[in-house]
Amino acid sequence: MASIDLNLLVVFDALVTEGHATRAAQRIGLTQPAVSHALNRLRALFGDALFIRSPRGMVPTPAALDAAPAIRSILEQVESVLRGGRIFEPEESGRQFVIGLSDYAAFVFLPQLTARMEREAPKISLVIRNTSHSAGLPMLEEGSVELIAGNFPKPPSHLREELLYEEDFVCAGRGDQPALADPLDLDRYLCLRHLQVSTRGNPHGYVDAVLAERGLKRKVAVTVGHFLMAPLLVESSNLVATEPRRLFGSLPSPLPLRIFPPPIDIPPFRVVQAWHARHDADPGHQWLRCIVREIAQQT
């Protein structure tokens, strides 16, 4: 151990987080050649290439992915020891938080989160990484994010989860659309042209699965990959969207839309924040989770 430079672990962690040598260098205050030199030493130490150059940046090898969570934990323990249990002071901290948000969660939370940071912790910086139902927990495991928010599977025991709220569904259509002039029954709902939001581009989603359980089917005319597009497309067409309530409630300036309950019962889904157990006692992380919780309660 005496012959090992533990600063190499800082370079390793930055490369995992950034996936790019130049950005990793900027993150830890080194030059790009210094990071390349450190990577060569890491490769010799591990006996593995660790990171492979590709059009997408520096892609970690399986050995690097296996080592990443343990190295991140080691560095956080060192940081905790050096902090000496000092109280986290958000107004003075220059810390960077890396957060994974689903498209939906970014739309609902991020404007309020950035406003809170600007008021209460102006020196703190945020790195927001896009995540999804299937990608969120693996991103926590590998250490590429330290907190995620959205809808995710039940995590294993070494990952923590806090329920923020249960989200229900509403229907939205253009306010002057003739087909929506009267209370909408199920038969007329099924005959309308529908908008579906799917980050994977799947025209059959959660609502369609609920309908299929009853032997019903709607006509999905347009599928888009971003929640932000849904209100704008509905407002400019005869499409009807059946989407999470907060998608329409979080619009910066209300569009002339008609919001009404779906003519069929659609079970709500859970919106949570999740993190690795190694962050449990981190005062800064506790503060961040509290901010996210407060924002969720206000939405």
Short mmCIF file of C-alpha atoms in Angstrom, two decimals:
data_model
loop_
_atom_site.label_atom_id
_atom_site.label_comp_id
_atom_site.label_asym_id
_atom_site.label_seq_id
_atom_site.Cartn_x
_atom_site.Cartn_y
_atom_site.Cartn_z
CA MET A 1 0.00 0.00 0.00
CA ALA A 2 2.88 2.38 0.71
CA SER A 3 3.78 2.37 -2.97
CA ILE A 4 0.25 3.15 -4.19
CA ASP A 5 -0.77 6.74 -4.88
CA LEU A 6 -4.35 6.98 -3.58
CA ASN A 7 -4.87 10.11 -5.68
CA LEU A 8 -5.22 7.68 -8.59
CA LEU A 9 -8.58 6.69 -7.12
CA VAL A 10 -9.75 10.29 -7.45
CA VAL A 11 -8.88 10.18 -11.16
CA PHE A 12 -10.61 6.82 -11.54
CA ASP A 13 -13.79 8.15 -9.89
CA ALA A 14 -13.79 11.27 -12.07
CA LEU A 15 -13.43 9.17 -15.24
CA VAL A 16 -16.34 6.95 -14.18
CA THR A 17 -18.49 9.97 -13.39
CA GLU A 18 -17.68 12.05 -16.47
CA GLY A 19 -16.94 9.38 -19.09
CA HIS A 20 -14.52 11.80 -20.74
CA ALA A 21 -10.86 12.54 -19.98
CA THR A 22 -11.05 16.32 -20.50
CA ARG A 23 -14.17 16.73 -18.36
CA ALA A 24 -12.65 14.47 -15.70
CA ALA A 25 -9.56 16.70 -15.66
CA GLN A 26 -11.69 19.82 -15.24
CA ARG A 27 -13.71 18.15 -12.47
CA ILE A 28 -10.64 17.46 -10.29
CA GLY A 29 -8.44 20.40 -11.32
CA LEU A 30 -5.82 18.53 -13.34
CA THR A 31 -4.61 18.85 -16.90
CA GLN A 32 -5.74 16.35 -19.52
CA PRO A 33 -2.19 14.93 -19.90
CA ALA A 34 -2.02 14.43 -16.12
CA VAL A 35 -5.27 12.44 -16.24
CA SER A 36 -3.95 10.34 -19.14
CA HIS A 37 -0.75 9.64 -17.18
CA ALA A 38 -2.78 8.66 -14.11
CA LEU A 39 -4.94 6.36 -16.25
CA ASN A 40 -1.84 4.56 -17.51
CA ARG A 41 -0.74 4.01 -13.91
CA LEU A 42 -4.22 2.76 -13.00
CA ARG A 43 -4.14 0.32 -15.90
CA ALA A 44 -0.84 -1.05 -14.68
CA LEU A 45 -2.15 -1.26 -11.11
CA PHE A 46 -5.35 -3.11 -12.08
CA GLY A 47 -3.92 -5.11 -14.97
CA ASP A 48 -6.88 -4.00 -17.06
CA ALA A 49 -7.61 -1.34 -19.69
CA LEU A 50 -10.33 0.08 -17.37
CA PHE A 51 -11.58 2.66 -19.93
CA ILE A 52 -11.90 2.24 -23.69
CA ARG A 53 -12.11 5.24 -26.02
CA SER A 54 -15.25 5.32 -28.16
CA PRO A 55 -17.40 7.90 -29.99
CA ARG A 56 -19.40 8.15 -26.75
CA GLY A 57 -16.30 8.95 -24.68
CA MET A 58 -14.41 6.76 -22.22
CA VAL A 59 -16.41 3.56 -21.74
CA PRO A 60 -15.59 1.63 -18.54
CA THR A 61 -14.66 -2.05 -18.82
CA PRO A 62 -16.41 -4.67 -16.65
CA ALA A 63 -13.47 -4.52 -14.22
CA ALA A 64 -13.89 -0.75 -13.88
CA LEU A 65 -17.65 -1.08 -13.33
CA ASP A 66 -17.04 -3.70 -10.64
CA ALA A 67 -14.54 -1.49 -8.81
CA ALA A 68 -16.41 1.82 -9.17
CA PRO A 69 -18.88 1.52 -6.22
CA ALA A 70 -16.16 0.45 -3.77
CA ILE A 71 -13.80 3.24 -4.87
CA ARG A 72 -16.59 5.85 -4.59
CA SER A 73 -17.34 4.55 -1.08
CA ILE A 74 -13.66 4.76 -0.10
CA LEU A 75 -13.42 8.37 -1.29
CA GLU A 76 -16.60 9.36 0.51
CA GLN A 77 -15.33 7.82 3.74
CA VAL A 78 -12.08 9.79 3.39
CA GLU A 79 -14.07 12.98 2.75
CA SER A 80 -16.18 12.28 5.82
CA VAL A 81 -13.09 11.77 8.00
CA LEU A 82 -11.51 14.97 6.71
CA ARG A 83 -14.72 16.90 7.36
CA GLY A 84 -14.38 15.73 10.95
CA GLY A 85 -18.12 15.66 11.48
CA ARG A 86 -18.49 19.36 10.76
CA ILE A 87 -22.01 20.63 10.13
CA PHE A 88 -22.86 21.11 6.47
CA GLU A 89 -23.40 24.79 5.67
CA PRO A 90 -25.20 25.05 2.32
CA GLU A 91 -24.72 28.81 1.98
CA GLU A 92 -20.92 28.33 2.14
CA SER A 93 -20.47 24.93 0.50
CA GLY A 94 -18.96 24.67 -2.96
CA ARG A 95 -19.98 21.04 -3.33
CA GLN A 96 -21.19 19.51 -6.58
CA PHE A 97 -24.18 17.13 -6.49
CA VAL A 98 -24.79 14.68 -9.34
CA ILE A 99 -28.49 13.82 -9.58
CA GLY A 100 -30.30 11.42 -11.89
CA LEU A 101 -33.78 12.58 -12.89
CA SER A 102 -36.28 10.94 -15.15
CA ASP A 103 -37.74 13.16 -17.87
CA TYR A 104 -40.92 13.49 -15.78
CA ALA A 105 -39.04 14.24 -12.53
CA ALA A 106 -36.85 16.87 -14.22
CA PHE A 107 -39.96 18.60 -15.56
CA VAL A 108 -41.68 18.59 -12.16
CA PHE A 109 -38.78 19.18 -9.75
CA LEU A 110 -35.89 20.88 -11.52
CA PRO A 111 -37.22 24.45 -11.84
CA GLN A 112 -37.95 24.62 -8.11
CA LEU A 113 -34.72 22.82 -7.21
CA THR A 114 -32.52 25.25 -9.13
CA ALA A 115 -34.42 28.21 -7.65
CA ARG A 116 -33.88 26.87 -4.12
CA MET A 117 -30.18 26.33 -4.79
CA GLU A 118 -29.79 29.85 -6.13
CA ARG A 119 -31.41 31.31 -3.00
CA GLU A 120 -29.99 29.03 -0.32
CA ALA A 121 -26.75 27.56 -1.68
CA PRO A 122 -25.40 29.77 -4.49
CA LYS A 123 -21.94 28.15 -4.47
CA ILE A 124 -23.27 24.61 -4.90
CA SER A 125 -23.40 23.22 -8.44
CA LEU A 126 -25.73 20.58 -9.85
CA VAL A 127 -25.04 18.01 -12.54
CA ILE A 128 -28.31 16.53 -13.80
CA ARG A 129 -28.16 13.21 -15.63
CA ASN A 130 -31.09 11.71 -17.47
CA THR A 131 -32.31 8.43 -16.07
CA SER A 132 -35.32 6.14 -16.43
CA HIS A 133 -37.31 3.41 -14.68
CA SER A 134 -34.78 0.76 -15.71
CA ALA A 135 -31.56 2.81 -15.60
CA GLY A 136 -31.90 4.62 -12.25
CA LEU A 137 -30.82 1.92 -9.79
CA PRO A 138 -27.84 0.77 -11.91
CA MET A 139 -26.64 4.38 -12.05
CA LEU A 140 -26.69 4.51 -8.24
CA GLU A 141 -24.87 1.19 -8.04
CA GLU A 142 -22.05 2.31 -10.33
CA GLY A 143 -21.75 5.70 -8.63
CA SER A 144 -22.43 7.84 -11.70
CA VAL A 145 -25.13 9.64 -9.68
CA GLU A 146 -25.63 10.07 -5.93
CA LEU A 147 -29.38 10.63 -5.86
CA ILE A 148 -32.20 9.71 -8.25
CA ALA A 149 -35.84 10.81 -8.38
CA GLY A 150 -38.68 9.32 -10.38
CA ASN A 151 -40.40 5.96 -10.64
CA PHE A 152 -38.11 2.95 -10.17
CA PRO A 153 -38.31 -0.75 -9.20
CA LYS A 154 -38.00 -1.72 -5.54
CA PRO A 155 -34.29 -1.32 -4.66
CA PRO A 156 -32.05 -3.89 -2.94
CA SER A 157 -31.28 -3.47 0.76
CA HIS A 158 -28.07 -1.46 0.28
CA LEU A 159 -29.98 1.22 -1.61
CA ARG A 160 -32.36 3.53 0.23
CA GLU A 161 -35.73 4.75 -0.99
CA GLU A 162 -38.14 7.43 0.22
CA LEU A 163 -41.67 7.81 -1.14
CA LEU A 164 -42.27 11.40 -2.20
CA TYR A 165 -45.87 10.98 -3.40
CA GLU A 166 -48.17 8.82 -5.48
CA GLU A 167 -48.95 10.35 -8.85
CA ASP A 168 -52.34 9.93 -10.51
CA PHE A 169 -53.48 10.55 -14.07
CA VAL A 170 -55.57 13.17 -15.81
CA CYS A 171 -56.71 13.67 -19.38
CA ALA A 172 -55.90 16.89 -21.22
CA GLY A 173 -57.24 18.26 -24.46
CA ARG A 174 -57.47 21.60 -26.22
CA GLY A 175 -59.99 23.79 -24.47
CA ASP A 176 -62.15 24.48 -27.54
CA GLN A 177 -62.10 20.94 -28.95
CA PRO A 178 -65.73 20.06 -29.89
CA ALA A 179 -65.37 16.40 -28.91
CA LEU A 180 -64.68 17.46 -25.30
CA ALA A 181 -67.65 19.81 -24.97
CA ASP A 182 -69.70 17.31 -22.95
CA PRO A 183 -68.66 14.98 -20.14
CA LEU A 184 -66.44 12.36 -21.74
CA ASP A 185 -67.62 8.77 -21.48
CA LEU A 186 -65.46 5.72 -22.11
CA ASP A 187 -66.77 4.97 -25.60
CA ARG A 188 -66.02 8.46 -26.89
CA TYR A 189 -62.66 8.46 -25.10
CA LEU A 190 -61.61 5.32 -26.96
CA CYS A 191 -62.59 6.88 -30.32
CA LEU A 192 -60.40 9.96 -29.86
CA ARG A 193 -56.88 10.37 -31.23
CA HIS A 194 -54.44 9.96 -28.34
CA LEU A 195 -50.96 11.23 -27.53
CA GLN A 196 -48.60 8.81 -25.77
CA VAL A 197 -45.38 9.84 -23.99
CA SER A 198 -42.72 7.13 -23.95
CA THR A 199 -39.00 7.69 -23.45
CA ARG A 200 -38.44 4.43 -25.35
CA GLY A 201 -40.78 5.34 -28.20
CA ASN A 202 -43.26 2.60 -27.29
CA PRO A 203 -46.81 3.50 -28.50
CA HIS A 204 -48.31 1.11 -25.93
CA GLY A 205 -47.72 2.23 -22.37
CA TYR A 206 -49.11 2.12 -18.84
CA VAL A 207 -52.56 3.44 -19.80
CA ASP A 208 -52.82 0.95 -22.66
CA ALA A 209 -51.97 -1.91 -20.29
CA VAL A 210 -54.81 -0.81 -17.97
CA LEU A 211 -57.22 -0.69 -20.92
CA ALA A 212 -56.03 -4.08 -22.20
CA GLU A 213 -56.88 -5.68 -18.84
CA ARG A 214 -60.50 -4.81 -19.65
CA GLY A 215 -60.27 -5.87 -23.26
CA LEU A 216 -60.19 -2.24 -24.45
CA LYS A 217 -57.93 -0.38 -26.85
CA ARG A 218 -57.46 3.29 -27.70
CA LYS A 219 -56.00 4.83 -30.85
CA VAL A 220 -52.51 6.20 -30.16
CA ALA A 221 -51.93 8.59 -33.05
CA VAL A 222 -48.69 10.22 -31.85
CA THR A 223 -45.91 8.93 -29.58
CA VAL A 224 -43.22 11.31 -28.31
CA GLY A 225 -40.17 10.74 -26.14
CA HIS A 226 -40.38 13.81 -23.88
CA PHE A 227 -43.04 14.86 -21.38
CA LEU A 228 -42.41 18.52 -22.14
CA MET A 229 -43.86 18.05 -25.65
CA ALA A 230 -47.22 16.72 -24.44
CA PRO A 231 -48.92 19.98 -23.35
CA LEU A 232 -47.74 21.82 -26.47
CA LEU A 233 -48.91 19.10 -28.86
CA VAL A 234 -52.28 18.79 -27.16
CA GLU A 235 -52.80 22.56 -27.26
CA SER A 236 -52.08 22.71 -31.01
CA SER A 237 -54.12 19.68 -32.14
CA ASN A 238 -57.15 17.50 -31.43
CA LEU A 239 -55.01 14.98 -29.60
CA VAL A 240 -55.90 13.93 -26.05
CA ALA A 241 -53.19 13.01 -23.56
CA THR A 242 -53.69 10.80 -20.50
CA GLU A 243 -50.61 11.57 -18.46
CA PRO A 244 -49.43 12.30 -14.88
CA ARG A 245 -51.34 15.12 -13.19
CA ARG A 246 -48.23 17.14 -12.30
CA LEU A 247 -47.17 17.23 -15.92
CA PHE A 248 -49.92 19.75 -16.57
CA GLY A 249 -49.89 21.37 -13.13
CA SER A 250 -46.19 22.29 -13.48
CA LEU A 251 -46.54 24.38 -16.64
CA PRO A 252 -44.81 27.77 -16.20
CA SER A 253 -47.77 29.53 -17.84
CA PRO A 254 -51.05 27.65 -18.15
CA LEU A 255 -52.06 26.74 -21.68
CA PRO A 256 -55.77 26.88 -22.66
CA LEU A 257 -56.26 23.18 -21.96
CA ARG A 258 -59.20 21.33 -20.55
CA ILE A 259 -58.19 18.95 -17.76
CA PHE A 260 -60.59 16.18 -16.78
CA PRO A 261 -60.50 12.79 -15.04
CA PRO A 262 -60.03 9.68 -17.20
CA PRO A 263 -63.25 7.73 -17.82
CA ILE A 264 -61.52 4.62 -16.46
CA ASP A 265 -59.73 3.99 -13.17
CA ILE A 266 -55.95 4.15 -13.70
CA PRO A 267 -53.84 3.14 -10.67
CA PRO A 268 -51.32 5.79 -9.54
CA PHE A 269 -47.57 5.24 -9.62
CA ARG A 270 -44.95 5.88 -6.95
CA VAL A 271 -42.50 8.78 -7.23
CA VAL A 272 -39.48 8.29 -4.97
CA GLN A 273 -36.01 9.54 -4.30
CA ALA A 274 -33.33 6.88 -3.86
CA TRP A 275 -29.67 6.82 -2.86
CA HIS A 276 -26.90 4.45 -1.82
CA ALA A 277 -26.62 3.54 1.88
CA ARG A 278 -23.12 5.03 1.94
CA HIS A 279 -24.73 8.49 1.73
CA ASP A 280 -27.00 7.97 4.76
CA ALA A 281 -24.93 9.92 7.27
CA ASP A 282 -23.57 12.55 4.87
CA PRO A 283 -24.87 15.93 6.14
CA GLY A 284 -24.78 17.48 2.68
CA HIS A 285 -26.68 14.60 1.17
CA GLN A 286 -29.21 14.73 3.99
CA TRP A 287 -29.74 18.41 3.23
CA LEU A 288 -30.22 17.70 -0.49
CA ARG A 289 -32.77 14.96 0.22
CA CYS A 290 -34.66 17.30 2.52
CA ILE A 291 -34.85 19.93 -0.24
CA VAL A 292 -36.18 17.37 -2.74
CA ARG A 293 -38.73 16.16 -0.17
CA GLU A 294 -39.97 19.70 0.51
CA ILE A 295 -40.31 20.43 -3.20
CA ALA A 296 -42.28 17.21 -3.70
CA GLN A 297 -44.67 18.20 -0.92
CA GLN A 298 -45.30 21.54 -2.59
CA THR A 299 -46.04 20.19 -6.08
#
